[in-house]
């Protein structure tokens, strides 16, 4: 097939996608967006003129993007061109469902929960497709920088949330209600409470209260508040986990710049800046005895790319519970999951003192993702949806 691989912003998986499309015998044309910044992903006549006139004029069998882009869907629909999108973010940052109902769409989410959520909204062209990992790529990276050696590491952001700012103009009742949602979600790793707890009535009340302020500049939607609460809970999750484990183990955090007050919250954690995805990150995964993955609370069920990359590097993964990880892997055999902070500490202590078990789990996790979580499998299955329609 002649494939238009249209790259909008770029992602960690783009190079692998292009490589495997071509390896599988397809004619993959990776075209970067040359239109420039697009402030409105739903309406931009100049972009559509560029996309339809310059890009689609080359003649393709299918268009592919990482994540779903409404304007690309619009252009493809106008030309009757099948459009495949594969999300590596959960939840997807899609404030509206405009264009998602087009019959030219094949919208894939790695989290089954996202598929179910859009199905409930009446969107039919959404499908479940777990992510993949290129183990051969990671095998080429030599773990020769011993500065990355540690007992425990976490590569990722701590999620700065807008929730404290949003709460400043809420009533005491609204603040208390949201604080109860936060507390309930913190205590529950196995169910996603936030989405159902944020009701239309709550949103109306908050926006009515915002409107009473003289500047009247702030309004919020349900998805925005849900995301804000999820980031806030994730923020607490990660800092609490790091603080607890660092009291006993050599614990390292590789992240964006932190606010000064957060350094004080995790005084025993060795904090580093960002690392490169291609060279430094895989070395950390290989040289850390335990790689933490406290999953973002907004991702209700799926295996994020970070988990697959850890296992794809042969690293030992200690993750918070997620439904699809539990279904596809076996805790204590080819992965390790924790259920709350105390359990995380107990399991970290156990695996740090049982090298043979820890190394066996890491090896079996690697073997499973190498065999079953391949790009060839994922891309073939997505293209099959077009061929069978």
mmCIF file of N, CA and C in Angstrom, residues 4 50-60 63 72 75-77 79 81:
data_model
loop_
_atom_site.group_PDB
_atom_site.id
_atom_site.type_symbol
_atom_site.label_atom_id
_atom_site.label_comp_id
_atom_site.label_asym_id
_atom_site.label_seq_id
_atom_site.Cartn_x
_atom_site.Cartn_y
_atom_site.Cartn_z
ATOM 1 N N UNK A 4 0.416 7.431 3.345
ATOM 2 C CA UNK A 4 0.773 8.763 3.788
ATOM 3 C C UNK A 4 0.887 8.736 5.312
ATOM 4 N N UNK A 50 -3.933 23.451 2.039
ATOM 5 C CA UNK A 50 -2.580 22.882 1.931
ATOM 6 C C UNK A 50 -2.620 21.358 1.928
ATOM 7 N N UNK A 51 -3.375 20.775 2.851
ATOM 8 C CA UNK A 51 -3.399 19.319 3.006
ATOM 9 C C UNK A 51 -4.004 18.643 1.779
ATOM 10 N N UNK A 52 -5.115 19.166 1.303
ATOM 11 C CA UNK A 52 -5.772 18.560 0.143
ATOM 12 C C UNK A 52 -5.023 18.847 -1.158
ATOM 13 N N UNK A 53 -4.470 20.055 -1.260
ATOM 14 C CA UNK A 53 -3.850 20.445 -2.520
ATOM 15 C C UNK A 53 -2.435 19.933 -2.697
ATOM 16 N N UNK A 54 -1.620 20.002 -1.650
ATOM 17 C CA UNK A 54 -0.213 19.635 -1.771
ATOM 18 C C UNK A 54 0.078 18.210 -1.298
ATOM 19 N N UNK A 55 -0.624 17.764 -0.253
ATOM 20 C CA UNK A 55 -0.304 16.473 0.347
ATOM 21 C C UNK A 55 -1.076 15.343 -0.320
ATOM 22 N N UNK A 56 -2.393 15.449 -0.337
ATOM 23 C CA UNK A 56 -3.204 14.352 -0.869
ATOM 24 C C UNK A 56 -3.111 14.225 -2.386
ATOM 25 N N UNK A 57 -2.591 15.253 -3.037
ATOM 26 C CA UNK A 57 -2.505 15.208 -4.495
ATOM 27 C C UNK A 57 -1.544 14.132 -5.001
ATOM 28 N N UNK A 58 -0.678 13.617 -4.113
ATOM 29 C CA UNK A 58 0.281 12.585 -4.527
ATOM 30 C C UNK A 58 -0.382 11.222 -4.711
ATOM 31 N N UNK A 59 -1.585 11.067 -4.197
ATOM 32 C CA UNK A 59 -2.313 9.813 -4.386
ATOM 33 C C UNK A 59 -1.858 8.726 -3.433
ATOM 34 N N UNK A 60 -2.670 8.441 -2.425
ATOM 35 C CA UNK A 60 -2.334 7.438 -1.411
ATOM 36 C C UNK A 60 -3.489 6.459 -1.246
ATOM 37 N N UNK A 63 -4.128 7.143 4.860
ATOM 38 C CA UNK A 63 -3.403 8.148 5.641
ATOM 39 C C UNK A 63 -3.298 7.652 7.076
ATOM 40 N N UNK A 72 -7.167 16.496 9.699
ATOM 41 C CA UNK A 72 -6.732 15.426 8.802
ATOM 42 C C UNK A 72 -7.929 14.535 8.449
ATOM 43 N N UNK A 75 -10.008 16.357 5.830
ATOM 44 C CA UNK A 75 -9.425 16.310 4.492
ATOM 45 C C UNK A 75 -9.538 14.934 3.862
ATOM 46 N N UNK A 76 -9.268 13.895 4.663
ATOM 47 C CA UNK A 76 -9.368 12.524 4.132
ATOM 48 C C UNK A 76 -10.802 12.183 3.750
ATOM 49 N N UNK A 77 -11.751 12.621 4.581
ATOM 50 C CA UNK A 77 -13.161 12.324 4.298
ATOM 51 C C UNK A 77 -13.603 12.953 2.981
ATOM 52 N N UNK A 79 -11.928 13.374 0.436
ATOM 53 C CA UNK A 79 -11.329 12.655 -0.695
ATOM 54 C C UNK A 79 -11.638 11.156 -0.656
ATOM 55 N N UNK A 81 -10.583 9.025 1.438
ATOM 56 C CA UNK A 81 -9.351 8.313 1.757
ATOM 57 C C UNK A 81 -9.423 7.732 3.170
#
